[in-house]
PDB file of C-alpha atoms and ligand atoms in Angstrom:
ATOM      1  CA  UNK M  18     -62.898 -28.999  -3.998  1.00 83.00           C
ATOM      2  CA  UNK M  19     -64.364 -25.929  -5.741  1.00 94.00           C
ATOM      3  CA  UNK M  20     -67.420 -25.912  -7.964  1.00 98.00           C
ATOM      4  CA  UNK M  21     -66.057 -25.325 -11.467  1.00 98.00           C
ATOM      5  CA  UNK M  22     -67.652 -24.229 -14.743  1.00 98.00           C
ATOM      6  CA  UNK M  23     -65.544 -24.741 -17.871  1.00 98.00           C
ATOM      7  CA  UNK M  24     -66.514 -23.082 -21.160  1.00 99.00           C
ATOM      8  CA  UNK M  25     -64.818 -24.487 -24.244  1.00 98.00           C
ATOM      9  CA  UNK M  26     -64.612 -23.152 -27.793  1.00 98.00           C
ATOM     10  CA  UNK M  27     -63.096 -24.131 -31.108  1.00 97.00           C
ATOM     11  CA  UNK M  28     -59.526 -23.631 -29.826  1.00 98.00           C
ATOM     12  CA  UNK M  29     -59.721 -26.752 -27.617  1.00 98.00           C
ATOM     13  CA  UNK M  30     -60.280 -28.917 -30.690  1.00 98.00           C
ATOM     14  CA  UNK M  31     -57.742 -27.147 -32.913  1.00 97.00           C
ATOM     15  CA  UNK M  32     -54.869 -29.498 -32.003  1.00 98.00           C
ATOM     16  CA  UNK M  33     -57.145 -32.428 -32.909  1.00 98.00           C
ATOM     17  CA  UNK M  34     -57.335 -31.011 -36.434  1.00 96.00           C
ATOM     18  CA  UNK M  35     -60.779 -29.368 -36.243  1.00 96.00           C
ATOM     19  CA  UNK M  36     -60.524 -25.879 -37.799  1.00 93.00           C
ATOM     20  CA  UNK M  37     -61.475 -22.863 -35.678  1.00 94.00           C
ATOM     21  CA  UNK M  38     -63.781 -20.147 -37.019  1.00 92.00           C
ATOM     22  CA  UNK M  39     -61.936 -16.856 -36.806  1.00 88.00           C
ATOM     23  CA  UNK M  40     -58.252 -17.808 -37.117  1.00 82.00           C
ATOM     24  CA  UNK M  41     -56.448 -17.866 -40.473  1.00 78.00           C
ATOM     25  CA  UNK M  42     -57.672 -20.962 -42.376  1.00 77.00           C
ATOM     26  CA  UNK M  43     -60.784 -20.880 -40.154  1.00 82.00           C
ATOM     27  CA  UNK M  44     -64.099 -22.398 -41.105  1.00 80.00           C
ATOM     28  CA  UNK M  45     -65.652 -19.260 -42.506  1.00 81.00           C
ATOM     29  CA  UNK M  46     -62.905 -19.184 -45.163  1.00 74.00           C
ATOM     30  CA  UNK M  47     -64.651 -19.488 -48.487  1.00 80.00           C
ATOM     31  CA  UNK M  48     -68.086 -18.938 -46.911  1.00 87.00           C
ATOM     32  CA  UNK M  49     -69.904 -15.866 -45.702  1.00 87.00           C
ATOM     33  CA  UNK M  50     -71.222 -16.423 -42.184  1.00 87.00           C
ATOM     34  CA  UNK M  51     -74.694 -15.275 -43.274  1.00 86.00           C
ATOM     35  CA  UNK M  52     -74.723 -18.014 -45.926  1.00 91.00           C
ATOM     36  CA  UNK M  53     -73.933 -20.991 -43.685  1.00 93.00           C
ATOM     37  CA  UNK M  54     -74.712 -20.046 -40.076  1.00 94.00           C
ATOM     38  CA  UNK M  55     -78.043 -18.242 -40.127  1.00 96.00           C
ATOM     39  CA  UNK M  56     -81.623 -19.512 -40.551  1.00 97.00           C
ATOM     40  CA  UNK M  57     -81.932 -17.100 -43.498  1.00 96.00           C
ATOM     41  CA  UNK M  58     -78.896 -18.693 -45.170  1.00 96.00           C
ATOM     42  CA  UNK M  59     -80.451 -22.146 -44.774  1.00 96.00           C
ATOM     43  CA  UNK M  60     -83.776 -20.934 -46.155  1.00 96.00           C
ATOM     44  CA  UNK M  61     -82.037 -19.403 -49.194  1.00 96.00           C
ATOM     45  CA  UNK M  62     -79.719 -22.318 -50.026  1.00 95.00           C
ATOM     46  CA  UNK M  63     -80.319 -25.460 -47.937  1.00 95.00           C
ATOM     47  CA  UNK M  64     -78.066 -27.502 -50.217  1.00 95.00           C
ATOM     48  CA  UNK M  65     -75.018 -25.292 -49.545  1.00 94.00           C
ATOM     49  CA  UNK M  66     -75.636 -25.390 -45.787  1.00 95.00           C
ATOM     50  CA  UNK M  67     -76.158 -29.165 -45.751  1.00 96.00           C
ATOM     51  CA  UNK M  68     -72.934 -29.634 -47.737  1.00 94.00           C
ATOM     52  CA  UNK M  69     -71.050 -27.450 -45.221  1.00 94.00           C
ATOM     53  CA  UNK M  70     -72.291 -29.446 -42.212  1.00 96.00           C
ATOM     54  CA  UNK M  71     -72.177 -32.846 -43.958  1.00 96.00           C
ATOM     55  CA  UNK M  72     -68.464 -32.245 -44.657  1.00 94.00           C
ATOM     56  CA  UNK M  73     -67.798 -31.304 -41.030  1.00 95.00           C
ATOM     57  CA  UNK M  74     -69.787 -34.330 -39.757  1.00 97.00           C
ATOM     58  CA  UNK M  75     -67.815 -36.595 -42.093  1.00 96.00           C
ATOM     59  CA  UNK M  76     -64.528 -35.120 -40.875  1.00 96.00           C
ATOM     60  CA  UNK M  77     -65.300 -36.171 -37.283  1.00 97.00           C
ATOM     61  CA  UNK M  78     -64.238 -39.695 -38.234  1.00 96.00           C
ATOM     62  CA  UNK M  79     -60.726 -38.402 -38.953  1.00 97.00           C
ATOM     63  CA  UNK M  80     -60.050 -36.628 -35.638  1.00 98.00           C
ATOM     64  CA  UNK M  81     -59.350 -37.750 -32.077  1.00 98.00           C
ATOM     65  CA  UNK M  82     -59.536 -36.048 -28.659  1.00 98.00           C
ATOM     66  CA  UNK M  83     -56.315 -34.332 -27.574  1.00 98.00           C
ATOM     67  CA  UNK M  84     -54.733 -33.970 -24.108  1.00 98.00           C
ATOM     68  CA  UNK M  85     -56.978 -30.976 -23.287  1.00 98.00           C
ATOM     69  CA  UNK M  86     -60.190 -33.004 -23.772  1.00 98.00           C
ATOM     70  CA  UNK M  87     -58.670 -35.908 -21.839  1.00 98.00           C
ATOM     71  CA  UNK M  88     -57.679 -33.669 -18.927  1.00 98.00           C
ATOM     72  CA  UNK M  89     -61.253 -32.345 -18.619  1.00 98.00           C
ATOM     73  CA  UNK M  90     -62.569 -35.923 -18.585  1.00 98.00           C
ATOM     74  CA  UNK M  91     -60.102 -36.702 -15.793  1.00 97.00           C
ATOM     75  CA  UNK M  92     -61.322 -33.626 -13.924  1.00 98.00           C
ATOM     76  CA  UNK M  93     -64.903 -34.934 -14.175  1.00 98.00           C
ATOM     77  CA  UNK M  94     -63.707 -38.144 -12.482  1.00 97.00           C
ATOM     78  CA  UNK M  95     -62.421 -36.037  -9.572  1.00 96.00           C
ATOM     79  CA  UNK M  96     -65.180 -33.424  -9.281  1.00 97.00           C
ATOM     80  CA  UNK M  97     -68.289 -35.303 -10.437  1.00 97.00           C
ATOM     81  CA  UNK M  98     -71.315 -32.983 -10.224  1.00 96.00           C
ATOM     82  CA  UNK M  99     -69.116 -30.096  -9.105  1.00 98.00           C
ATOM     83  CA  UNK M 100     -67.838 -29.755 -12.688  1.00 98.00           C
ATOM     84  CA  UNK M 101     -70.043 -28.336 -15.448  1.00 98.00           C
ATOM     85  CA  UNK M 102     -68.546 -28.383 -18.938  1.00 98.00           C
ATOM     86  CA  UNK M 103     -70.318 -26.054 -21.356  1.00 99.00           C
ATOM     87  CA  UNK M 104     -69.102 -26.256 -24.932  1.00 99.00           C
ATOM     88  CA  UNK M 105     -69.808 -24.054 -27.931  1.00 98.00           C
ATOM     89  CA  UNK M 106     -68.387 -26.847 -30.089  1.00 98.00           C
ATOM     90  CA  UNK M 107     -70.584 -29.147 -32.106  1.00 98.00           C
ATOM     91  CA  UNK M 108     -67.964 -31.913 -32.358  1.00 98.00           C
ATOM     92  CA  UNK M 109     -68.096 -34.890 -29.970  1.00 98.00           C
ATOM     93  CA  UNK M 110     -64.476 -34.850 -28.780  1.00 98.00           C
ATOM     94  CA  UNK M 111     -65.343 -34.180 -25.123  1.00 98.00           C
ATOM     95  CA  UNK M 112     -67.570 -37.271 -25.053  1.00 98.00           C
ATOM     96  CA  UNK M 113     -65.005 -39.394 -26.881  1.00 98.00           C
ATOM     97  CA  UNK M 114     -62.406 -38.335 -24.292  1.00 98.00           C
ATOM     98  CA  UNK M 115     -64.695 -39.646 -21.527  1.00 98.00           C
ATOM     99  CA  UNK M 116     -66.703 -36.611 -20.384  1.00 98.00           C
ATOM    100  CA  UNK M 117     -70.282 -37.671 -19.769  1.00 97.00           C
ATOM    101  CA  UNK M 118     -72.149 -34.490 -18.836  1.00 93.00           C
ATOM    102  CA  UNK M 119     -71.362 -31.868 -21.472  1.00 98.00           C
ATOM    103  CA  UNK M 120     -73.809 -29.062 -22.292  1.00 98.00           C
ATOM    104  CA  UNK M 121     -73.600 -28.440 -26.049  1.00 98.00           C
ATOM    105  CA  UNK M 122     -75.026 -24.927 -26.103  1.00 99.00           C
ATOM    106  CA  UNK M 123     -74.621 -24.560 -29.905  1.00 98.00           C
ATOM    107  CA  UNK M 124     -75.953 -28.052 -30.704  1.00 98.00           C
ATOM    108  CA  UNK M 125     -74.230 -31.119 -32.119  1.00 98.00           C
ATOM    109  CA  UNK M 126     -73.069 -32.281 -35.542  1.00 98.00           C
ATOM    110  CA  UNK M 127     -74.313 -35.798 -34.814  1.00 98.00           C
ATOM    111  CA  UNK M 128     -77.879 -34.629 -34.282  1.00 98.00           C
ATOM    112  CA  UNK M 129     -80.691 -33.607 -36.640  1.00 98.00           C
ATOM    113  CA  UNK M 130     -83.640 -31.322 -35.926  1.00 98.00           C
ATOM    114  CA  UNK M 131     -87.037 -31.663 -37.597  1.00 97.00           C
ATOM    115  CA  UNK M 132     -88.129 -28.360 -39.143  1.00 96.00           C
ATOM    116  CA  UNK M 133     -91.793 -29.278 -38.634  1.00 97.00           C
ATOM    117  CA  UNK M 134     -92.135 -30.911 -35.187  1.00 97.00           C
ATOM    118  CA  UNK M 135     -88.835 -29.959 -33.519  1.00 97.00           C
ATOM    119  CA  UNK M 136     -87.919 -33.602 -32.785  1.00 97.00           C
ATOM    120  CA  UNK M 137     -84.168 -34.162 -32.271  1.00 97.00           C
ATOM    121  CA  UNK M 138     -82.622 -37.394 -33.534  1.00 96.00           C
ATOM    122  CA  UNK M 139     -79.080 -38.859 -33.482  1.00 96.00           C
ATOM    123  CA  UNK M 140     -77.601 -38.531 -36.975  1.00 97.00           C
ATOM    124  CA  UNK M 141     -74.400 -40.019 -38.409  1.00 94.00           C
ATOM    125  CA  UNK M 142     -74.390 -39.758 -42.212  1.00 94.00           C
ATOM    126  CA  UNK M 143     -75.089 -36.966 -44.698  1.00 95.00           C
ATOM    127  CA  UNK M 144     -78.300 -34.958 -44.190  1.00 95.00           C
ATOM    128  CA  UNK M 145     -78.615 -33.716 -47.755  1.00 90.00           C
ATOM    129  CA  UNK M 146     -81.282 -35.960 -49.371  1.00 89.00           C
ATOM    130  CA  UNK M 147     -82.260 -37.349 -45.947  1.00 87.00           C
ATOM    131  CA  UNK M 148     -85.689 -38.953 -45.584  1.00 88.00           C
ATOM    132  CA  UNK M 149     -88.374 -37.019 -43.653  1.00 94.00           C
ATOM    133  CA  UNK M 150     -88.443 -36.981 -39.852  1.00 95.00           C
ATOM    134  CA  UNK M 151     -89.053 -40.464 -38.440  1.00 93.00           C
ATOM    135  CA  UNK M 152     -91.175 -38.940 -35.653  1.00 95.00           C
ATOM    136  CA  UNK M 153     -93.819 -36.912 -37.559  1.00 96.00           C
ATOM    137  CA  UNK M 154     -93.195 -38.568 -40.923  1.00 95.00           C
ATOM    138  CA  UNK M 155     -93.352 -35.290 -42.830  1.00 94.00           C
ATOM    139  CA  UNK M 156     -90.818 -32.692 -41.690  1.00 96.00           C
ATOM    140  CA  UNK M 157     -87.497 -32.104 -43.419  1.00 95.00           C
ATOM    141  CA  UNK M 158     -84.369 -32.254 -41.283  1.00 97.00           C
ATOM    142  CA  UNK M 159     -81.807 -29.536 -40.616  1.00 97.00           C
ATOM    143  CA  UNK M 160     -78.498 -29.630 -38.728  1.00 98.00           C
ATOM    144  CA  UNK M 161     -79.238 -29.465 -34.983  1.00 98.00           C
ATOM    145  CA  UNK M 162     -76.967 -26.483 -34.462  1.00 98.00           C
ATOM    146  CA  UNK M 163     -77.590 -22.966 -33.144  1.00 98.00           C
ATOM    147  CA  UNK M 164     -77.190 -20.289 -35.787  1.00 98.00           C
ATOM    148  CA  UNK M 165     -76.973 -16.521 -35.296  1.00 97.00           C
ATOM    149  CA  UNK M 166     -80.299 -15.161 -34.128  1.00 97.00           C
ATOM    150  CA  UNK M 167     -81.342 -18.478 -32.534  1.00 98.00           C
ATOM    151  CA  UNK M 168     -81.496 -19.208 -28.813  1.00 98.00           C
ATOM    152  CA  UNK M 169     -78.697 -21.461 -27.512  1.00 98.00           C
ATOM    153  CA  UNK M 170     -79.545 -24.696 -25.694  1.00 98.00           C
ATOM    154  CA  UNK M 171     -79.396 -25.264 -21.893  1.00 98.00           C
ATOM    155  CA  UNK M 172     -79.364 -21.561 -20.981  1.00 98.00           C
ATOM    156  CA  UNK M 173     -81.266 -22.099 -17.691  1.00 98.00           C
ATOM    157  CA  UNK M 174     -78.817 -24.825 -16.569  1.00 98.00           C
ATOM    158  CA  UNK M 175     -75.830 -22.692 -17.607  1.00 98.00           C
ATOM    159  CA  UNK M 176     -77.052 -19.585 -15.796  1.00 98.00           C
ATOM    160  CA  UNK M 177     -77.640 -21.641 -12.620  1.00 98.00           C
ATOM    161  CA  UNK M 178     -74.152 -23.177 -12.864  1.00 98.00           C
ATOM    162  CA  UNK M 179     -72.514 -19.769 -13.393  1.00 98.00           C
ATOM    163  CA  UNK M 180     -74.340 -18.349 -10.375  1.00 98.00           C
ATOM    164  CA  UNK M 181     -73.144 -21.202  -8.144  1.00 98.00           C
ATOM    165  CA  UNK M 182     -69.534 -21.725  -9.209  1.00 98.00           C
ATOM    166  CA  UNK M 183     -66.320 -20.836  -7.384  1.00 98.00           C
ATOM    167  CA  UNK M 184     -64.159 -20.937 -10.508  1.00 98.00           C
ATOM    168  CA  UNK M 185     -64.976 -20.175 -14.163  1.00 98.00           C
ATOM    169  CA  UNK M 186     -62.463 -21.274 -16.794  1.00 98.00           C
ATOM    170  CA  UNK M 187     -62.711 -20.322 -20.468  1.00 98.00           C
ATOM    171  CA  UNK M 188     -60.705 -22.445 -22.907  1.00 98.00           C
ATOM    172  CA  UNK M 189     -60.016 -21.760 -26.599  1.00 98.00           C
ATOM    173  CA  UNK M 190     -62.701 -19.238 -27.441  1.00 98.00           C
ATOM    174  CA  UNK M 191     -62.357 -15.810 -29.043  1.00 96.00           C
ATOM    175  CA  UNK M 192     -65.060 -14.212 -26.885  1.00 97.00           C
ATOM    176  CA  UNK M 193     -66.653 -12.831 -30.048  1.00 96.00           C
ATOM    177  CA  UNK M 194     -70.046 -14.534 -29.798  1.00 97.00           C
ATOM    178  CA  UNK M 195     -72.763 -13.913 -27.206  1.00 98.00           C
ATOM    179  CA  UNK M 196     -74.194 -15.118 -24.894  1.00 98.00           C
ATOM    180  CA  UNK M 197     -71.075 -17.282 -24.237  1.00 98.00           C
ATOM    181  CA  UNK M 198     -68.828 -14.200 -24.329  1.00 98.00           C
ATOM    182  CA  UNK M 199     -70.790 -12.792 -21.394  1.00 98.00           C
ATOM    183  CA  UNK M 200     -70.389 -15.813 -19.099  1.00 98.00           C
ATOM    184  CA  UNK M 201     -67.158 -14.512 -17.557  1.00 98.00           C
ATOM    185  CA  UNK M 202     -68.806 -11.287 -16.417  1.00 98.00           C
ATOM    186  CA  UNK M 203     -71.811 -13.186 -15.072  1.00 98.00           C
ATOM    187  CA  UNK M 204     -69.673 -15.676 -13.097  1.00 98.00           C
ATOM    188  CA  UNK M 205     -67.505 -12.866 -11.780  1.00 98.00           C
ATOM    189  CA  UNK M 206     -70.550 -10.853 -10.684  1.00 98.00           C
ATOM    190  CA  UNK M 207     -71.537 -13.876  -8.571  1.00 98.00           C
ATOM    191  CA  UNK M 208     -68.118 -13.967  -6.910  1.00 98.00           C
ATOM    192  CA  UNK M 209     -66.292 -16.641  -8.938  1.00 98.00           C
ATOM    193  CA  UNK M 210     -62.588 -16.504  -9.740  1.00 98.00           C
ATOM    194  CA  UNK M 211     -62.101 -16.421 -13.515  1.00 98.00           C
ATOM    195  CA  UNK M 212     -59.312 -17.879 -15.645  1.00 98.00           C
ATOM    196  CA  UNK M 213     -58.708 -17.772 -19.393  1.00 98.00           C
ATOM    197  CA  UNK M 214     -56.664 -20.457 -21.184  1.00 98.00           C
ATOM    198  CA  UNK M 215     -56.238 -19.416 -24.810  1.00 98.00           C
ATOM    199  CA  UNK M 216     -53.627 -19.296 -27.540  1.00 98.00           C
ATOM    200  CA  UNK M 217     -53.754 -15.488 -27.536  1.00 97.00           C
ATOM    201  CA  UNK M 218     -55.665 -12.845 -25.568  1.00 96.00           C
ATOM    202  CA  UNK M 219     -59.359 -13.138 -26.449  1.00 96.00           C
ATOM    203  CA  UNK M 220     -61.714 -10.207 -27.017  1.00 95.00           C
ATOM    204  CA  UNK M 221     -62.816 -10.608 -23.390  1.00 95.00           C
ATOM    205  CA  UNK M 222     -59.393 -11.091 -21.839  1.00 97.00           C
ATOM    206  CA  UNK M 223     -59.750  -7.983 -19.653  1.00 97.00           C
ATOM    207  CA  UNK M 224     -62.705  -9.523 -17.803  1.00 97.00           C
ATOM    208  CA  UNK M 225     -60.635 -12.398 -16.370  1.00 98.00           C
ATOM    209  CA  UNK M 226     -58.715 -12.362 -13.097  1.00 98.00           C
ATOM    210  CA  UNK M 227     -55.966 -14.350 -14.829  1.00 98.00           C
ATOM    211  CA  UNK M 228     -55.075 -15.270 -18.417  1.00 98.00           C
ATOM    212  CA  UNK M 229     -52.597 -17.912 -19.561  1.00 98.00           C
ATOM    213  CA  UNK M 230     -51.637 -18.025 -23.213  1.00 98.00           C
ATOM    214  CA  UNK M 231     -50.465 -21.068 -25.156  1.00 98.00           C
ATOM    215  CA  UNK M 232     -51.716 -24.340 -26.624  1.00 98.00           C
ATOM    216  CA  UNK M 233     -54.763 -25.862 -24.928  1.00 98.00           C
ATOM    217  CA  UNK M 234     -53.088 -29.285 -25.151  1.00 98.00           C
ATOM    218  CA  UNK M 235     -50.407 -28.012 -22.767  1.00 98.00           C
ATOM    219  CA  UNK M 236     -52.270 -25.436 -20.655  1.00 98.00           C
ATOM    220  CA  UNK M 237     -55.318 -27.545 -19.770  1.00 98.00           C
ATOM    221  CA  UNK M 238     -53.524 -30.672 -18.433  1.00 98.00           C
ATOM    222  CA  UNK M 239     -51.215 -28.411 -16.438  1.00 98.00           C
ATOM    223  CA  UNK M 240     -54.137 -26.444 -14.917  1.00 98.00           C
ATOM    224  CA  UNK M 241     -56.059 -29.667 -14.110  1.00 98.00           C
ATOM    225  CA  UNK M 242     -52.974 -31.139 -12.383  1.00 97.00           C
ATOM    226  CA  UNK M 243     -52.601 -27.926 -10.383  1.00 97.00           C
ATOM    227  CA  UNK M 244     -56.256 -28.044  -9.296  1.00 96.00           C
ATOM    228  CA  UNK M 245     -56.389 -31.700  -8.260  1.00 93.00           C
ATOM    229  CA  UNK M 246     -53.023 -31.728  -6.470  1.00 89.00           C
ATOM    230  CA  UNK M 247     -53.355 -28.517  -4.516  1.00 80.00           C
TER     231      UNK M 247
HETATM  232  C1  LIG H 307     -56.578 -21.828 -29.370  1.00 59.33           C
HETATM  233  C2  LIG H 307     -55.891 -22.805 -30.075  1.00 59.33           C
HETATM  234  C3  LIG H 307     -55.181 -23.776 -29.339  1.00 59.33           C
HETATM  235  C4  LIG H 307     -56.865 -21.483 -31.505  1.00 59.33           C
HETATM  236  N1  LIG H 307     -55.195 -23.728 -27.999  1.00 59.33           N
HETATM  237  N2  LIG H 307     -56.562 -21.792 -28.049  1.00 59.33           N
HETATM  238  C5  LIG H 307     -74.320  -7.323 -31.158  1.00 59.33           C
HETATM  239  C6  LIG H 307     -73.737  -7.282 -29.896  1.00 59.33           C
HETATM  240  C7  LIG H 307     -73.807  -8.402 -29.030  1.00 59.33           C
HETATM  241  C8  LIG H 307     -74.459  -9.567 -29.424  1.00 59.33           C
HETATM  242  C9  LIG H 307     -75.052  -9.566 -30.671  1.00 59.33           C
HETATM  243  C10 LIG H 307     -74.988  -8.463 -31.512  1.00 59.33           C
HETATM  244  N3  LIG H 307     -75.639  -8.776 -32.668  1.00 59.33           N
HETATM  245  C11 LIG H 307     -76.100 -10.046 -32.566  1.00 59.33           C
HETATM  246  C12 LIG H 307     -75.751 -10.531 -31.349  1.00 59.33           C
HETATM  247  C13 LIG H 307     -76.024 -11.902 -30.844  1.00 59.33           C
HETATM  248  C14 LIG H 307     -75.227 -12.953 -31.588  1.00 59.33           C
HETATM  249  C15 LIG H 307     -73.736 -12.583 -31.521  1.00 59.33           C
HETATM  250  O1  LIG H 307     -73.055 -12.839 -30.564  1.00 59.33           O
HETATM  251  N4  LIG H 307     -73.218 -12.009 -32.597  1.00 59.33           N
HETATM  252  C16 LIG H 307     -71.806 -11.599 -32.608  1.00 59.33           C
HETATM  253  C17 LIG H 307     -71.302 -11.680 -34.034  1.00 59.33           C
HETATM  254  C18 LIG H 307     -71.692 -10.201 -32.012  1.00 59.33           C
HETATM  255  N5  LIG H 307     -75.460 -14.206 -30.908  1.00 59.33           N
HETATM  256  C19 LIG H 307     -76.486 -14.979 -31.224  1.00 59.33           C
HETATM  257  O2  LIG H 307     -77.250 -14.733 -32.154  1.00 59.33           O
HETATM  258  C20 LIG H 307     -76.714 -16.189 -30.345  1.00 59.33           C
HETATM  259  N6  LIG H 307     -78.039 -16.229 -29.891  1.00 59.33           N
HETATM  260  C21 LIG H 307     -78.533 -15.295 -29.055  1.00 59.33           C
HETATM  261  O3  LIG H 307     -77.862 -14.368 -28.606  1.00 59.33           O
HETATM  262  O4  LIG H 307     -79.846 -15.521 -28.703  1.00 59.33           O
HETATM  263  C22 LIG H 307     -80.474 -14.602 -27.775  1.00 59.33           C
HETATM  264  C23 LIG H 307     -80.633 -15.264 -26.451  1.00 59.33           C
HETATM  265  C24 LIG H 307     -79.519 -15.694 -25.739  1.00 59.33           C
HETATM  266  C25 LIG H 307     -79.657 -16.278 -24.489  1.00 59.33           C
HETATM  267  C26 LIG H 307     -80.910 -16.440 -23.948  1.00 59.33           C
HETATM  268  C27 LIG H 307     -82.035 -16.023 -24.650  1.00 59.33           C
HETATM  269  C28 LIG H 307     -81.883 -15.429 -25.900  1.00 59.33           C
HETATM  270  C29 LIG H 307     -76.447 -17.473 -31.104  1.00 59.33           C
HETATM  271  C30 LIG H 307     -75.012 -17.618 -31.479  1.00 59.33           C
HETATM  272  C31 LIG H 307     -74.812 -18.882 -32.315  1.00 59.33           C
HETATM  273  C32 LIG H 307     -73.372 -19.047 -32.756  1.00 59.33           C
HETATM  274  N7  LIG H 307     -73.300 -20.122 -33.672  1.00 59.33           N
HETATM  275  C33 LIG H 307     -72.002 -20.550 -34.178  1.00 59.33           C
HETATM  276  C34 LIG H 307     -72.245 -21.631 -35.246  1.00 59.33           C
HETATM  277  C35 LIG H 307     -72.708 -22.934 -34.534  1.00 59.33           C
HETATM  278  C36 LIG H 307     -72.725 -24.110 -35.432  1.00 59.33           C
HETATM  279  C37 LIG H 307     -71.360 -24.377 -36.058  1.00 59.33           C
HETATM  280  O5  LIG H 307     -70.398 -24.740 -35.351  1.00 59.33           O
HETATM  281  O6  LIG H 307     -71.261 -24.206 -37.279  1.00 59.33           O
HETATM  282  O7  LIG H 307     -71.185 -21.070 -33.111  1.00 59.33           O
HETATM  283  S1  LIG H 307     -70.994 -19.207 -34.817  1.00 59.33           S
HETATM  284  C38 LIG H 307     -69.443 -19.868 -34.263  1.00 59.33           C
HETATM  285  O8  LIG H 307     -68.865 -18.982 -33.263  1.00 59.33           O
HETATM  286  C39 LIG H 307     -69.794 -21.173 -33.524  1.00 59.33           C
HETATM  287  C40 LIG H 307     -68.883 -21.115 -32.343  1.00 59.33           C
HETATM  288  O9  LIG H 307     -69.368 -21.961 -31.312  1.00 59.33           O
HETATM  289  C41 LIG H 307     -68.901 -19.645 -31.990  1.00 59.33           C
HETATM  290  C42 LIG H 307     -67.742 -19.199 -31.134  1.00 59.33           C
HETATM  291  O10 LIG H 307     -66.534 -19.408 -31.790  1.00 59.33           O
HETATM  292  P1  LIG H 307     -65.242 -19.843 -30.941  1.00 59.33           P
HETATM  293  O11 LIG H 307     -65.445 -21.197 -30.392  1.00 59.33           O
HETATM  294  O12 LIG H 307     -64.908 -18.780 -29.972  1.00 59.33           O
HETATM  295  O13 LIG H 307     -64.131 -19.967 -32.086  1.00 59.33           O
HETATM  296  P2  LIG H 307     -63.176 -18.833 -32.691  1.00 59.33           P
HETATM  297  O14 LIG H 307     -62.617 -19.358 -33.948  1.00 59.33           O
HETATM  298  O15 LIG H 307     -63.850 -17.529 -32.759  1.00 59.33           O
HETATM  299  O16 LIG H 307     -62.016 -18.677 -31.608  1.00 59.33           O
HETATM  300  C43 LIG H 307     -61.089 -19.729 -31.373  1.00 59.33           C
HETATM  301  C44 LIG H 307     -60.124 -19.266 -30.290  1.00 59.33           C
HETATM  302  O17 LIG H 307     -59.279 -20.360 -29.970  1.00 59.33           O
HETATM  303  C45 LIG H 307     -59.238 -18.092 -30.713  1.00 59.33           C
HETATM  304  O18 LIG H 307     -59.224 -17.101 -29.682  1.00 59.33           O
HETATM  305  C46 LIG H 307     -57.847 -18.724 -30.855  1.00 59.33           C
HETATM  306  O19 LIG H 307     -56.797 -17.851 -30.453  1.00 59.33           O
HETATM  307  C47 LIG H 307     -57.935 -19.894 -29.914  1.00 59.33           C
HETATM  308  N8  LIG H 307     -57.101 -21.054 -30.271  1.00 59.33           N
HETATM  309  N9  LIG H 307     -55.993 -22.619 -31.408  1.00 59.33           N
HETATM  310  C48 LIG H 307     -55.807 -22.752 -27.369  1.00 59.33           C
HETATM  311  N10 LIG H 307     -54.431 -24.810 -29.950  1.00 59.33           N
END
């Protein structure tokens, strides 16, 4: 079996009812990106940013994994360590589908980060009006997510996985945000075959050997079946 790296974006969770960012009705609607997804925005108006993420954390209780998440969990059963799932998503739908080793490069909704000591803590409820960090006892908490201008998580692990994979598959991402948008070129430079599964051609579609367009809930189970039965 090949070594596979899968990159997922907001499109894989769209059929579960989680809004994407850049489609019509996307998450930026009603908000300027600088106001809710930058450290400067948080510094200027922490209440607005907490409300934005508290609402999204609360909405997790209303959504379920879809067939695309389930197919990737099934693929992990087959490939074990030979599958690396990297997600830009901060929802927990991969884990709830059964995936156990997901690299959340843009952080997680159900995690809080101490602004003073950098401690990360599991977090379920609202963060607005949260008590100080339980670790240092003083720091205020912020959403444990990666905003523009911040360094994504797990970059060393991701770069190693991209350098060693035979197949790179990008699912449901617009290819508008770096460094994730550059993964296809990096994997390809190391000799991997590259496949895009997306509703429509992404900004990076020309970098892929092959692109298939349609709903992730249909394309991903079909691709996984093809891979495990070949
Ligand atoms: C479906 C579907 C269905 C819909 N089925 N498909 C100029 C040039 C190049 C780079 C830069 C630049 N200026 C600044 C930068 C860097 C900057 C950047 O990329 N800016 C761009 C605007 C150009 N990047 C950064 O700052 C990053 N950090 C960084 O670079 O640090 C330096 C460094 C890197 C590495 C090592 C060392 C140092 C940080 C980026 C952080 C992004 N954060 C966000 C918010 C996270 C928290 C949150 O969720 O609120 O991450 S922004 C937002 O965009 C979120 C997403 O993860 C990310 C990507 O969005 P995604 O997933 O692609 O969603 P959409 O909506 O864009 O696309 C959905 C797709 O699905 C569409 O194509 C649909 O068609 C499709 N789809 N339904 C299949 N049913």
